[in-house]
mmCIF file of C-alpha atoms in Angstrom:
data_model
loop_
_atom_site.group_PDB
_atom_site.id
_atom_site.type_symbol
_atom_site.label_atom_id
_atom_site.label_comp_id
_atom_site.label_asym_id
_atom_site.label_seq_id
_atom_site.Cartn_x
_atom_site.Cartn_y
_atom_site.Cartn_z
ATOM 1 C CA THR A 17 -12.760 9.796 2.523
ATOM 2 C CA LEU A 18 -12.064 6.148 3.235
ATOM 3 C CA CYS A 19 -8.429 5.592 4.097
ATOM 4 C CA GLY A 20 -6.319 2.915 5.713
ATOM 5 C CA THR A 21 -5.055 -0.549 4.901
ATOM 6 C CA PRO A 22 -8.062 -2.452 3.504
ATOM 7 C CA ASN A 23 -7.364 -5.692 5.390
ATOM 8 C CA TYR A 24 -7.537 -3.904 8.757
ATOM 9 C CA ILE A 25 -10.441 -1.491 8.267
ATOM 10 C CA ALA A 26 -13.343 -1.952 10.677
ATOM 11 C CA PRO A 27 -16.909 -2.457 9.387
ATOM 12 C CA GLU A 28 -17.986 0.892 10.865
ATOM 13 C CA VAL A 29 -15.430 2.681 8.691
ATOM 14 C CA ILE A 30 -16.396 0.776 5.525
ATOM 15 C CA ASN A 31 -20.071 1.526 6.186
ATOM 16 C CA LYS A 32 -19.236 5.195 6.877
ATOM 17 C CA LYS A 33 -20.862 5.102 10.312
ATOM 18 C CA GLY A 34 -19.710 7.022 13.331
ATOM 19 C CA HIS A 35 -16.895 5.299 15.158
ATOM 20 C CA SER A 36 -14.510 5.645 18.064
ATOM 21 C CA TYR A 37 -11.805 3.557 19.746
ATOM 22 C CA GLU A 38 -13.625 0.378 18.710
ATOM 23 C CA VAL A 39 -12.098 0.587 15.244
ATOM 24 C CA ASP A 40 -8.650 0.464 16.855
ATOM 25 C CA VAL A 41 -9.638 -2.674 18.778
ATOM 26 C CA TRP A 42 -10.781 -4.217 15.470
ATOM 27 C CA SER A 43 -7.462 -3.341 13.814
ATOM 28 C CA LEU A 44 -5.572 -4.809 16.767
ATOM 29 C CA GLY A 45 -7.443 -8.092 16.265
ATOM 30 C CA CYS A 46 -6.543 -8.080 12.566
ATOM 31 C CA ILE A 47 -2.882 -7.371 13.310
ATOM 32 C CA LEU A 48 -2.718 -10.067 15.989
ATOM 33 C CA TYR A 49 -4.305 -12.590 13.607
ATOM 34 C CA THR A 50 -1.838 -11.625 10.868
ATOM 35 C CA LEU A 51 1.214 -11.862 13.132
ATOM 36 C CA LEU A 52 0.246 -15.291 14.444
ATOM 37 C CA LEU A 53 -1.193 -16.892 11.301
ATOM 38 C CA GLY A 54 0.772 -15.212 8.524
ATOM 39 C CA LYS A 55 -2.077 -13.561 6.613
ATOM 40 C CA PRO A 56 -4.889 -11.099 7.357
ATOM 41 C CA PRO A 57 -8.209 -12.622 8.465
ATOM 42 C CA PHE A 58 -10.302 -11.100 5.662
ATOM 43 C CA GLU A 59 -7.812 -11.096 2.769
ATOM 44 C CA THR A 60 -9.105 -11.875 -0.720
ATOM 45 C CA SER A 61 -7.907 -11.125 -4.238
ATOM 46 C CA SER A 62 -10.223 -8.114 -4.606
ATOM 47 C CA LEU A 63 -11.016 -5.090 -2.482
ATOM 48 C CA LYS A 64 -14.762 -5.605 -2.983
ATOM 49 C CA ASP A 65 -14.585 -9.186 -1.681
ATOM 50 C CA THR A 66 -12.372 -8.178 1.248
ATOM 51 C CA TYR A 67 -14.876 -5.506 2.295
ATOM 52 C CA SER A 68 -17.703 -8.020 1.925
ATOM 53 C CA LYS A 69 -15.930 -10.484 4.227
ATOM 54 C CA ILE A 70 -15.305 -7.706 6.762
ATOM 55 C CA ARG A 71 -18.967 -6.646 6.721
ATOM 56 C CA LYS A 72 -20.052 -10.271 7.236
ATOM 57 C CA ASN A 73 -17.302 -10.914 9.811
ATOM 58 C CA ASP A 74 -16.347 -13.908 7.658
ATOM 59 C CA TYR A 75 -13.023 -15.319 8.853
ATOM 60 C CA LEU A 76 -11.711 -18.623 10.178
ATOM 61 C CA ILE A 77 -9.076 -19.385 12.773
ATOM 62 C CA PRO A 78 -7.361 -22.690 11.944
ATOM 63 C CA GLU A 79 -7.704 -25.233 14.744
ATOM 64 C CA ASN A 80 -4.723 -25.989 16.976
ATOM 65 C CA ARG A 81 -2.525 -23.248 15.491
ATOM 66 C CA ILE A 82 -2.776 -20.856 18.446
ATOM 67 C CA SER A 83 -3.867 -21.159 22.063
ATOM 68 C CA ARG A 84 -7.530 -21.033 23.072
ATOM 69 C CA GLU A 85 -6.899 -17.831 25.034
ATOM 70 C CA VAL A 86 -5.505 -16.072 21.975
ATOM 71 C CA VAL A 87 -8.391 -17.339 19.825
ATOM 72 C CA LEU A 88 -10.819 -15.797 22.334
ATOM 73 C CA LEU A 89 -8.885 -12.514 22.327
ATOM 74 C CA ILE A 90 -8.988 -12.302 18.529
ATOM 75 C CA GLN A 91 -12.704 -13.150 18.506
ATOM 76 C CA ARG A 92 -13.397 -10.429 21.073
ATOM 77 C CA CYS A 93 -11.457 -7.876 19.037
ATOM 78 C CA LEU A 94 -13.169 -8.823 15.773
ATOM 79 C CA ARG A 95 -16.714 -8.255 16.973
ATOM 80 C CA HIS A 96 -18.747 -5.604 15.231
ATOM 81 C CA GLU A 97 -19.102 -3.975 18.642
ATOM 82 C CA PRO A 98 -16.059 -5.022 20.732
#
């Protein structure tokens, strides 16, 4: 059964692959992005599109909104294999 908040679910979970602590690192990256930028990195108007963006790792970090160090941290968390 797939459970969790759709905007924070890691690709491994969506694809029903085995997973470990890496999915928590992914969720941490999503939460950090949301706290700093005001919306989840993969949010769309439909669940199908949100999952598609997660699978493709399709997100943008607006320039000059957060420090370079934090951008790098988010990027490291939102890797398919952090």
